[in-house]
DNA sequence: CTGAAAGCGCTTACAG
DNA sequence: CTGAAAGCGCTTACAG
């Protein structure tokens, strides 16, 4: 920068103003400075900028899950890529870390913030009794919860419209003629699972269906298979099952096959979240398709706004779209 | 740090030496300083440290693939988590970005390096004619190729022992009695695909098998299904197929079913890389299991050594292990 | 073994 | 609209 100032015959501060597109320098001078900067192929030193501006130019994202369970995450790269579409325009980078559990995640927030490594964090998988919001508030670390507001409600959040999505699935199945619909849900601690369970009840009640309560699981294929077997063994078994992820849905189709039931003529199956998995089965699975990329972008946008001092507020994102495929059909005749 | 110096009654430089575990301060003083630092709950400001030490304390990782094809990446989180196990011990963080293509990836390397955002980068998916090594050398940006050395060989690399792995698969299948074995490979531009194709030929020649050459694909389920159909339609079709990923293997099992062939009694199937997918099929798939977490750790270790000035050298990592499951059996009697 | 000082490359009041 | 100066919080020669 000093070189630029010398060559352009101005002060360093003029250069700083020009390069940051701020008032305090005439248009002519700005252009001249920009020219020299390009000529010298100048790039800001991120550390120096961070130090003097007291802004890291970095946003943090932590994934807390045991190393063993790190598996298929179709959701993840889409989300990250959406976040970065926004961040990169704003000259911000994403610091990403995978840790074993929530304690490690919280320790990392403390560390990052005390080291001024990040300007804010995007927090995923909010839970019903979530210790993270309190920590974030205590630290004063700007944060956005991705997945829905927690009971404490002290940290702003963005979430997909699961309620609308669940309503659209139930509408669709009822429209096909189903009256006995089941819901095999994910981890009950997660806020969005709770939201889906609540809206399943609301949506089925609306039609006067006397369905079971949703069944909570750990999202694994084993759990999906086990709960499906259980449901289908009951008297008056469901004619349609909604699964909270694709892995369980595929496992459910397998169980139906073992029991001699055909999908979709004996049992309809809907997977929440689409992935290549849903297209590997025969028949292919009717699935709820989310625009995860856009969701990530919206989240990043919200966080940057927060960092820049905007008043925090919650955002409900778009309703996911139901993509009917071969795994759903009218129920068998009684 | 100034506060610490004042409280401990020493100079700022003494504090710096003590906190960085460097000689230049007596053990007593060091302990006293560390005590005060803890008391004040001091943490280094990463920007200040980066600026004066000319070290970002950050390593970069870029994933280049079109947003549409961002799908199931069982490999990815494991790799990243392994990297971080090493990086976090060395007080380094991972800057991670997803981009659309290799041009964007290279632009990002330029930007990161010119902004001093990273000390080095981990480069994935090396290709046969890869433009990235030349750029990295030109920039002087420390880098490690993950997946094998390119033809230019100017940037050090780490890779899994695909040759040993392929040999173990072929040994296993031949041991079961198979003589007609096929290999449905991944993207032919990737170095590791080339390595697998070459070692497939070597391993089958060793047994005097007159198998076909490997078939290259784009890793998609469509390609897996198409090539499987093609292979099984030939006279004297293979009795065993090795697939370069799990998605294609699952698609292949589907095709076999359509053609009325039973797995494993008519056709044996082996998937390269294990994931939950391999356990969702009936029968479950025999798969090549890698310790991707360890692989990521080794890669991070190598890169940190490079950054610290060690002489670059290539590393061949461990041989993956074959996990026999229900999808492999002796071939049908002629 | 320790201290005083300069410097890393920016930004930002403050004075003109 | 512009310039001279201080400062962000560290590290690192250099001198004692």
XYZ file of C-alpha atoms (C1' of nucleotides) in Angstrom:
700
model
C 0.000 0.000 0.000
C 2.856 2.305 0.726
C 4.208 1.643 -2.736
C 0.851 2.408 -4.224
C 0.676 5.662 -2.291
C 4.124 6.652 -3.465
C 3.492 5.830 -7.092
C 0.142 7.556 -7.133
C 1.534 10.523 -5.253
C -1.008 10.360 -2.437
C -1.101 9.350 1.196
C -1.591 5.829 2.477
C -4.939 6.763 3.907
C -6.111 7.986 0.546
C -5.145 4.599 -0.825
C -7.059 2.860 1.926
C -10.170 4.909 1.231
C -9.934 4.351 -2.487
C -9.430 0.600 -2.215
C -12.296 0.207 0.194
C -14.672 2.258 -1.889
C -15.207 4.798 0.820
C -15.773 8.509 0.639
C -12.819 10.689 1.433
C -11.149 10.734 -1.948
C -12.111 12.245 -5.310
C -13.260 10.030 -8.149
C -10.205 10.911 -10.210
C -7.795 9.988 -7.471
C -9.694 6.807 -6.738
C -9.366 5.674 -10.319
C -5.700 6.499 -10.398
C -5.100 4.574 -7.207
C -7.088 1.575 -8.405
C -5.016 1.618 -11.560
C -1.738 1.550 -9.700
C -3.021 -1.163 -7.365
C -3.908 -3.355 -10.314
C -0.577 -2.623 -11.921
C 1.274 -3.740 -8.819
C -1.222 -6.623 -8.519
C -1.921 -5.616 -4.978
C -4.099 -7.727 -2.713
C -5.064 -6.879 0.836
C -3.209 -8.802 3.503
C -6.066 -10.430 5.328
C -4.219 -10.523 8.646
C -3.377 -6.845 8.582
C -6.889 -5.966 7.600
C -8.298 -8.165 10.318
C -5.992 -6.694 12.914
C -6.717 -3.061 12.269
C -10.341 -3.379 11.289
C -11.031 -5.796 14.138
C -12.900 -7.977 11.679
C -11.721 -11.464 10.814
C -13.418 -11.667 7.438
C -14.309 -15.209 8.353
C -17.412 -17.049 9.423
C -17.338 -20.316 11.344
C -19.283 -23.532 10.877
C -18.954 -26.545 13.159
C -20.315 -30.019 12.567
C -20.597 -32.000 15.762
C -20.985 -35.704 15.302
C -19.037 -38.776 16.293
C -16.428 -39.770 13.713
C -18.080 -43.171 13.314
C -21.384 -41.744 12.237
C -19.947 -39.439 9.614
C -21.657 -40.876 6.640
C -23.754 -39.818 3.795
C -24.514 -36.151 4.030
C -26.164 -35.150 0.793
C -27.386 -32.091 2.591
C -24.066 -30.825 3.686
C -22.078 -29.818 0.632
C -25.122 -28.154 -0.878
C -25.598 -26.093 2.232
C -21.968 -25.068 2.411
C -21.834 -24.227 -1.248
C -24.887 -22.010 -0.858
C -23.315 -20.239 2.095
C -20.163 -19.579 0.176
C -21.953 -18.153 -2.808
C -22.884 -15.302 -0.505
C -19.768 -15.159 1.638
C -17.315 -14.988 -1.225
C -19.054 -11.934 -2.661
C -18.636 -10.266 0.686
C -14.954 -11.223 0.904
C -15.640 -13.570 3.734
C -14.332 -17.093 4.031
C -15.724 -20.138 5.801
C -13.810 -21.740 8.620
C -15.152 -25.257 8.855
C -14.566 -27.862 11.493
C -15.871 -31.327 12.317
C -15.850 -32.237 16.000
C -16.958 -35.207 18.072
C -19.667 -33.668 20.184
C -21.381 -30.540 21.336
C -18.942 -29.920 24.173
C -16.103 -29.742 21.667
C -18.223 -27.507 19.492
C -18.766 -25.062 22.319
C -15.093 -25.094 23.238
C -14.341 -24.219 19.648
C -16.704 -21.249 19.713
C -14.920 -19.968 22.783
C -11.550 -20.434 21.179
C -12.431 -18.920 17.826
C -14.012 -15.922 19.398
C -11.195 -15.300 21.872
C -8.670 -15.575 19.085
C -10.738 -13.296 16.861
C -10.705 -15.967 14.214
C -14.313 -15.471 13.196
C -16.812 -12.653 13.050
C -19.741 -14.953 13.628
C -20.891 -18.547 13.429
C -23.574 -20.571 11.702
C -24.961 -23.124 14.131
C -26.615 -26.272 12.837
C -28.901 -28.906 14.364
C -30.543 -26.808 17.068
C -31.978 -28.946 19.849
C -34.856 -28.769 22.217
C -32.640 -28.173 25.250
C -29.730 -26.569 23.532
C -26.855 -25.227 25.642
C -25.305 -23.337 22.739
C -27.482 -20.238 22.553
C -26.687 -19.325 26.145
C -22.976 -19.633 25.465
C -23.189 -17.566 22.304
C -25.072 -14.830 24.097
C -22.595 -14.901 26.964
C -19.696 -14.576 24.558
C -21.417 -11.947 22.478
C -20.528 -13.989 19.410
C -22.884 -13.179 16.520
C -24.650 -16.376 15.513
C -27.491 -17.734 13.458
C -29.250 -20.996 14.269
C -29.968 -23.050 11.199
C -32.991 -25.205 11.766
C -35.310 -23.262 13.942
C -35.620 -21.225 17.118
C -34.894 -22.944 20.404
C -37.049 -22.590 23.439
C -34.811 -19.888 24.855
C -35.123 -17.896 21.651
C -32.170 -15.663 22.411
C -30.338 -16.331 19.172
C -31.973 -15.594 15.820
C -32.733 -18.465 13.529
C -33.606 -19.508 10.014
C -35.525 -22.672 9.174
C -37.341 -24.398 6.378
C -41.091 -24.441 6.451
C -41.454 -28.007 7.701
C -45.023 -27.377 8.708
C -46.011 -26.425 5.196
C -44.011 -29.305 3.812
C -45.625 -31.862 6.089
C -49.053 -30.486 5.217
C -48.296 -30.877 1.531
C -47.233 -34.500 1.982
C -50.314 -35.379 3.999
C -52.546 -33.535 1.520
C -50.984 -35.526 -1.288
C -51.366 -38.895 0.435
C -54.920 -38.198 1.530
C -55.625 -37.090 -2.024
C -54.500 -40.521 -3.202
C -56.983 -42.057 -0.783
C -54.801 -42.980 2.182
C -56.377 -42.910 5.613
C -53.749 -44.768 7.644
C -50.544 -42.787 7.418
C -47.481 -43.177 9.643
C -44.483 -40.934 10.240
C -41.049 -42.323 11.109
C -39.220 -39.289 12.378
C -35.582 -38.484 13.108
C -33.812 -37.553 16.315
C -36.396 -36.306 18.790
C -33.966 -33.825 20.344
C -33.734 -31.814 17.154
C -35.980 -28.813 16.876
C -36.926 -29.551 13.317
C -37.951 -33.092 14.232
C -40.261 -31.673 16.845
C -41.684 -29.302 14.267
C -42.335 -32.131 11.856
C -43.929 -34.305 14.523
C -46.223 -31.499 15.611
C -47.249 -30.673 12.090
C -47.838 -34.342 11.269
C -50.308 -34.483 14.088
C -51.953 -31.245 13.026
C -52.170 -32.251 9.377
C -53.641 -35.697 10.068
C -56.102 -34.327 12.624
C -57.290 -31.861 10.037
C -58.532 -34.818 7.997
C -59.869 -36.615 11.030
C -57.375 -39.446 10.630
C -56.709 -41.464 13.752
C -53.101 -42.104 12.996
C -50.418 -43.046 15.456
C -48.056 -40.550 16.881
C -44.839 -40.120 14.986
C -42.079 -42.566 15.863
C -38.713 -41.060 16.760
C -35.444 -42.690 15.634
C -31.764 -42.000 15.257
C -32.004 -41.689 11.431
C -30.154 -44.974 10.901
C -31.117 -47.628 8.374
C -31.460 -50.107 11.261
C -33.956 -47.898 13.043
C -35.857 -47.287 9.815
C -36.119 -51.013 9.187
C -37.070 -51.852 12.775
C -39.825 -49.261 13.046
C -41.211 -50.149 9.651
C -41.407 -53.810 10.636
C -43.149 -52.843 13.839
C -45.706 -50.648 12.108
C -46.506 -53.197 9.432
C -46.986 -55.959 11.986
C -49.839 -54.144 13.696
C -53.465 -54.805 12.986
C -54.671 -52.178 10.534
C -51.163 -51.273 9.392
C -50.447 -48.000 7.638
C -50.841 -47.827 3.890
C -48.367 -45.006 3.632
C -45.240 -44.099 5.604
C -43.410 -40.787 5.670
C -39.699 -41.144 6.531
C -37.639 -38.266 7.851
C -34.661 -39.153 5.675
C -33.805 -41.089 2.572
C -31.729 -43.767 4.294
C -34.634 -44.895 6.459
C -37.017 -44.761 3.510
C -34.806 -47.093 1.500
C -34.504 -49.419 4.476
C -38.289 -49.314 4.795
C -38.739 -50.366 1.174
C -36.422 -53.292 1.890
C -38.529 -54.397 4.843
C -41.730 -54.174 2.809
C -40.129 -56.440 0.233
C -39.172 -58.965 2.889
C -42.737 -59.021 4.167
C -44.023 -59.669 0.674
C -45.568 -56.237 0.359
C -45.185 -54.376 -2.885
C -44.351 -50.682 -3.102
C -46.412 -48.741 -4.068
C -49.449 -51.000 -4.510
C -49.460 -52.257 -0.909
C -47.476 -49.504 0.733
C -46.670 -45.937 -0.293
C -43.349 -44.459 0.782
C -42.283 -40.814 0.978
C -38.722 -39.705 1.775
C -38.017 -36.358 3.358
C -35.041 -35.011 1.431
C -34.059 -36.142 -1.966
C -30.731 -37.629 -2.999
C -29.329 -40.111 -5.452
C -30.423 -42.770 -2.953
C -34.050 -42.092 -3.793
C -33.320 -42.865 -7.421
C -31.431 -46.077 -6.742
C -34.453 -47.984 -5.492
C -37.096 -49.749 -7.546
C -39.447 -48.002 -7.705
C -37.775 -44.629 -7.254
C -38.865 -42.784 -4.154
C -41.312 -39.930 -3.969
C -39.326 -37.325 -2.077
C -39.442 -33.893 -0.568
C -36.995 -31.749 -2.480
C -35.412 -28.797 -0.774
C -33.326 -26.078 -2.331
C -30.543 -26.529 0.165
C -28.173 -24.331 -1.778
C -30.565 -21.398 -1.532
C -31.175 -22.171 2.128
C -27.433 -21.920 2.784
C -27.264 -18.621 0.935
C -30.105 -17.166 2.943
C -28.453 -18.274 6.158
C -25.145 -16.653 5.238
C -26.942 -13.470 4.267
C -28.691 -13.311 7.612
C -25.503 -13.877 9.531
C -23.601 -11.190 7.638
C -26.411 -8.770 8.332
C -26.211 -9.629 12.016
C -22.474 -9.109 12.042
C -22.953 -5.731 10.472
C -25.240 -4.802 13.317
C -28.696 -5.363 11.929
C -31.409 -6.150 14.426
C -31.784 -9.919 14.825
C -34.957 -11.570 13.617
C -36.140 -15.071 12.792
C -36.756 -16.158 9.231
C -38.910 -18.960 7.937
C -37.579 -20.061 4.571
C -39.445 -21.506 1.597
C -41.662 -24.583 1.611
C -39.874 -27.601 0.130
C -41.488 -29.149 -2.940
C -42.864 -32.669 -3.105
C -41.574 -34.664 -6.073
C -43.915 -37.590 -6.762
C -42.176 -40.678 -8.126
C -43.013 -44.355 -8.302
C -43.189 -45.153 -4.597
C -46.604 -43.606 -3.995
C -49.985 -44.695 -5.299
C -53.549 -45.106 -4.052
C -53.854 -47.564 -1.163
C -54.945 -51.160 -1.781
C -58.700 -51.714 -1.766
C -59.944 -52.795 1.653
C 0.013 -9.281 26.278
C 1.080 -5.910 27.564
C -1.096 -6.454 30.610
C 0.499 -9.813 31.192
C 3.975 -8.304 30.929
C 3.052 -5.607 33.395
C 1.493 -7.979 35.899
C 4.341 -10.450 35.680
C 6.899 -7.675 35.814
C 8.645 -8.663 32.595
C 8.902 -7.384 29.050
C 6.466 -8.106 26.281
C 9.058 -10.139 24.460
C 9.578 -12.331 27.494
C 5.850 -12.943 27.452
C 5.957 -13.826 23.774
C 8.783 -16.293 24.328
C 7.072 -17.878 27.271
C 3.730 -18.257 25.557
C 5.272 -19.756 22.465
C 7.371 -22.212 24.419
C 10.606 -20.857 23.098
C 13.974 -20.504 24.718
C 14.934 -17.062 25.906
C 13.224 -17.112 29.264
C 13.890 -19.041 32.468
C 11.588 -21.823 33.544
C 10.482 -19.899 36.608
C 9.561 -16.834 34.624
C 7.796 -18.935 32.026
C 5.594 -20.538 34.651
C 4.803 -17.197 36.215
C 3.888 -15.746 32.847
C 1.726 -18.728 31.916
C -0.021 -18.323 35.241
C -0.848 -14.705 34.639
C -1.963 -15.450 31.083
C -4.398 -18.058 32.326
C -5.597 -15.731 35.025
C -6.369 -13.045 32.485
C -7.722 -15.774 30.191
C -5.530 -14.543 27.446
C -5.760 -15.961 23.933
C -3.559 -15.009 21.029
C -5.153 -12.712 18.490
C -4.853 -14.784 15.351
C -4.688 -11.754 13.080
C -1.861 -10.126 15.020
C 0.030 -13.363 15.146
C -0.483 -13.961 11.457
C 0.627 -10.463 10.616
C 3.862 -10.454 12.527
C 4.749 -14.107 12.115
C 3.817 -14.035 8.447
C 1.941 -17.269 8.988
C -1.797 -17.523 8.538
C -2.311 -20.531 10.807
C -4.734 -21.781 8.206
C -4.728 -24.450 5.547
C -7.004 -24.369 2.515
C -9.136 -27.052 0.915
C -11.171 -26.538 -2.228
C -13.802 -28.844 -3.653
C -14.431 -28.193 -7.313
C -17.615 -29.657 -8.665
C -20.768 -28.325 -10.263
C -23.450 -27.445 -7.730
C -25.858 -29.908 -9.355
C -23.597 -32.880 -8.826
C -22.973 -32.192 -5.168
C -24.417 -35.310 -3.793
C -23.517 -38.130 -1.563
C -19.968 -37.748 -0.382
C -19.412 -40.329 2.301
C -15.731 -39.827 1.748
C -15.658 -36.151 2.374
C -16.514 -35.541 6.015
C -14.294 -38.400 7.093
C -11.379 -36.931 5.205
C -11.925 -33.466 6.597
C -12.353 -34.737 10.107
C -9.079 -36.633 9.819
C -7.307 -33.542 8.593
C -8.594 -31.506 11.451
C -7.530 -33.999 14.055
C -3.997 -33.062 13.068
C -4.488 -29.402 12.249
C -6.191 -28.506 15.489
C -3.300 -29.875 17.523
C -0.998 -27.622 15.556
C -3.258 -24.595 16.066
C -4.163 -24.530 12.431
C -7.648 -24.175 11.029
C -9.171 -25.354 7.786
C -10.482 -22.862 5.279
C -12.908 -24.812 3.128
C -14.604 -23.810 -0.081
C -16.812 -25.443 -2.681
C -16.505 -24.039 -6.205
C -17.987 -24.847 -9.589
C -14.917 -25.880 -11.530
C -11.168 -26.068 -11.651
C -10.768 -22.556 -13.045
C -12.514 -21.154 -9.993
C -10.392 -23.383 -7.801
C -7.202 -21.994 -9.281
C -8.443 -18.429 -8.971
C -9.078 -19.123 -5.327
C -5.542 -20.390 -4.784
C -4.224 -17.158 -6.287
C -6.475 -15.077 -4.106
C -5.833 -16.937 -0.880
C -2.114 -16.852 -1.377
C -1.968 -13.204 -2.335
C -4.087 -12.311 0.653
C -1.951 -14.499 2.926
C -5.072 -16.296 4.000
C -3.489 -19.726 3.982
C -0.077 -21.231 4.581
C -0.698 -24.092 2.207
C -3.415 -26.079 0.448
C -4.604 -29.654 0.220
C -5.504 -30.432 -3.380
C -7.934 -33.234 -4.159
C -8.827 -35.193 -7.288
C -5.526 -34.912 -9.166
C -5.957 -35.469 -12.875
C -3.904 -36.863 -15.673
C -3.375 -33.481 -17.286
C -3.702 -31.304 -14.302
C -3.081 -27.561 -14.615
C -2.955 -27.028 -10.881
C 0.562 -28.205 -9.999
C 2.113 -25.708 -12.412
C 0.136 -22.889 -10.835
C 1.051 -23.933 -7.320
C 4.717 -24.079 -8.221
C 4.509 -20.701 -9.929
C 2.889 -19.174 -6.874
C 5.229 -20.909 -4.487
C 2.183 -21.993 -2.510
C 2.963 -25.086 -0.415
C 0.628 -27.863 -1.502
C -0.022 -31.557 -1.218
C -1.885 -33.536 -3.858
C -4.291 -36.017 -2.358
C -4.752 -38.941 -4.696
C -1.457 -39.505 -6.386
C 1.359 -37.864 -8.271
C 0.584 -36.236 -11.603
C 2.692 -36.699 -14.674
C 4.540 -33.458 -14.003
C 5.390 -34.611 -10.496
C 6.336 -31.163 -9.310
C 4.066 -31.157 -6.293
C 4.355 -33.852 -3.617
C 1.485 -36.239 -3.161
C -0.123 -38.787 -0.907
C -2.312 -41.613 -2.161
C -3.919 -44.833 -1.086
C -2.386 -48.050 -2.301
C -4.948 -48.724 -5.025
C -2.638 -51.199 -6.666
C -2.459 -53.362 -3.574
C -6.186 -52.963 -3.046
C -7.047 -54.010 -6.578
C -4.737 -56.989 -6.276
C -6.483 -58.054 -3.072
C -9.908 -57.846 -4.731
C -8.809 -59.856 -7.751
C -7.054 -62.402 -5.511
C -10.249 -62.774 -3.533
C -12.500 -63.214 -6.574
C -10.112 -65.632 -8.262
C -9.927 -67.511 -4.983
C -13.705 -67.929 -5.159
C -13.306 -69.408 -8.616
C -14.093 -66.445 -10.875
C -12.337 -66.292 -14.227
C -14.416 -63.627 -15.981
C -14.078 -60.440 -13.968
C -14.991 -56.925 -15.104
C -14.116 -53.511 -13.730
C -16.440 -50.529 -14.047
C -14.182 -47.611 -13.242
C -14.743 -43.954 -12.421
C -13.698 -40.782 -14.212
C -10.823 -41.623 -16.514
C -9.196 -38.218 -16.046
C -8.524 -38.895 -12.391
C -5.098 -40.197 -11.511
C -6.444 -42.742 -9.099
C -8.795 -44.142 -11.720
C -5.839 -44.619 -14.034
C -3.989 -46.374 -11.244
C -6.890 -48.724 -10.617
C -7.310 -49.476 -14.300
C -3.636 -50.256 -14.681
C -3.556 -52.477 -11.647
C -6.738 -54.265 -12.706
C -5.002 -55.215 -15.924
C -1.849 -56.282 -14.101
C -3.739 -58.304 -11.500
C -5.892 -60.172 -14.036
C -2.926 -60.823 -16.352
C -1.101 -62.331 -13.434
C -3.750 -65.050 -13.356
C -3.842 -65.330 -17.117
C -7.422 -64.097 -17.267
C -8.475 -62.671 -20.599
C -10.763 -60.037 -19.171
C -11.916 -56.895 -20.851
C -10.289 -53.600 -20.250
C -11.821 -51.544 -17.506
C -14.801 -49.403 -18.485
C -14.603 -45.727 -17.589
C -17.659 -43.809 -16.371
C -18.686 -40.603 -14.629
C -19.475 -42.400 -11.338
C -23.216 -41.870 -11.770
C -25.854 -44.491 -11.088
C -26.993 -44.147 -14.723
C -23.522 -44.971 -16.009
C -23.200 -47.854 -13.571
C -26.507 -49.302 -14.753
C -25.759 -48.772 -18.439
C -22.334 -50.368 -18.377
C -23.551 -53.266 -16.287
C -26.331 -53.941 -18.786
C -23.826 -53.800 -21.608
C -21.414 -56.195 -19.933
C -24.095 -58.707 -19.013
C -25.513 -58.707 -22.547
C -22.275 -59.983 -24.041
C -21.597 -63.590 -24.799
C -19.562 -65.039 -21.977
C -20.564 -62.279 -19.533
C -18.541 -61.580 -16.409
C -19.385 -63.523 -13.274
C -18.005 -60.755 -11.066
C -17.927 -56.973 -11.413
C -15.794 -54.520 -9.468
C -17.336 -51.047 -9.246
C -15.292 -47.956 -8.499
C -17.925 -46.560 -6.150
C -20.888 -47.660 -4.119
C -23.533 -45.808 -6.119
C -22.654 -47.665 -9.315
C -22.469 -50.967 -7.469
C -25.975 -50.522 -6.128
C -27.210 -49.563 -9.582
C -25.487 -52.673 -10.928
C -27.306 -54.893 -8.460
C -30.550 -53.339 -9.650
C -29.754 -54.151 -13.275
C -28.853 -57.731 -12.402
C -32.247 -58.059 -10.737
C -34.014 -56.708 -13.811
C -32.218 -59.249 -15.984
C -33.305 -62.055 -13.707
C -29.815 -62.640 -12.373
C -29.372 -63.248 -8.714
C -26.590 -61.675 -6.649
C -24.351 -63.402 -5.610
C -25.211 -66.792 -7.117
C -25.200 -65.546 -10.723
C -23.135 -62.404 -10.310
C -20.700 -61.257 -7.640
C -20.467 -57.546 -6.914
C -17.692 -55.629 -5.171
C -17.944 -51.927 -4.301
C -14.859 -49.759 -3.977
C -15.488 -47.684 -0.844
C -17.881 -48.621 1.827
C -20.821 -46.575 3.059
C -24.277 -47.047 4.450
C -25.367 -47.589 0.861
C -23.557 -50.908 0.792
C -25.613 -52.071 3.732
C -28.959 -50.957 2.324
C -29.008 -53.485 -0.485
C -30.070 -57.150 -0.314
C -27.632 -58.773 -0.107
C -25.283 -56.304 1.480
C -22.321 -55.426 -0.668
C -18.805 -56.717 -0.292
C -16.789 -53.527 -0.177
C -13.326 -52.090 -0.007
C -13.066 -50.268 3.301
C -10.628 -47.413 3.624
C -9.612 -45.586 6.741
C -10.384 -42.219 5.282
C -10.028 -40.470 8.606
C -6.440 -41.697 8.946
C -5.771 -40.816 5.336
C -6.876 -37.234 6.003
C -4.660 -37.061 9.071
C -1.649 -38.271 7.153
C -2.293 -35.724 4.443
C -2.519 -32.868 6.918
C 0.670 -34.027 8.593
C 2.529 -34.025 5.310
C 1.317 -30.586 4.406
C 2.286 -29.095 7.757
C 5.747 -30.606 7.368
C 6.033 -29.035 3.930
C 4.958 -25.672 5.272
C 7.596 -25.915 7.931
C 10.193 -26.394 5.259
C 10.688 -30.143 5.132
C 11.837 -31.589 1.845
C 8.865 -32.693 -0.240
C 8.360 -36.375 -0.896
C 5.598 -38.652 -2.083
C 3.816 -41.003 0.289
C 1.884 -44.140 -0.498
C -0.621 -44.733 2.255
C -1.987 -48.014 3.590
C -3.744 -50.683 1.575
C -7.509 -50.561 2.046
C -9.114 -53.676 3.474
C -11.650 -55.834 1.675
C -14.790 -56.539 3.684
C -16.571 -59.594 2.305
C -20.351 -59.475 2.636
C -23.226 -61.187 0.935
C -22.734 -59.946 -2.617
C -19.834 -62.236 -3.464
C -19.797 -66.010 -3.853
C -18.319 -68.629 -6.149
C -19.447 -68.270 -9.760
C -22.288 -70.405 -11.151
C -21.219 -73.777 -12.506
C -20.611 -73.639 -16.255
C 18.563 -14.936 30.390
C 16.122 -10.292 29.612
C 14.591 -5.476 27.815
C 13.629 -1.653 24.564
C 12.346 -0.914 19.921
C 11.022 -1.645 15.343
C 7.981 -3.630 12.311
C 4.241 -6.740 10.100
C 0.287 -4.030 6.558
C -3.481 -2.331 7.146
C -7.535 1.287 9.211
C -9.113 5.243 11.420
C -9.788 9.287 14.013
C -7.929 13.872 13.776
C -6.323 18.035 11.931
C -5.895 20.754 7.951
C -11.139 16.357 -0.277
C -6.401 15.087 1.663
C -2.191 14.185 4.844
C 0.535 12.910 8.965
C 0.256 9.911 12.811
C -1.212 6.563 15.944
C -2.588 2.104 16.702
C -4.400 -2.889 16.079
C -1.522 -7.166 19.059
C 1.635 -9.710 18.194
C 7.032 -11.409 16.804
C 11.738 -10.787 16.170
C 16.236 -9.227 15.579
C 19.359 -6.569 18.400
C 21.731 -4.971 22.295
C 22.689 -5.688 26.976
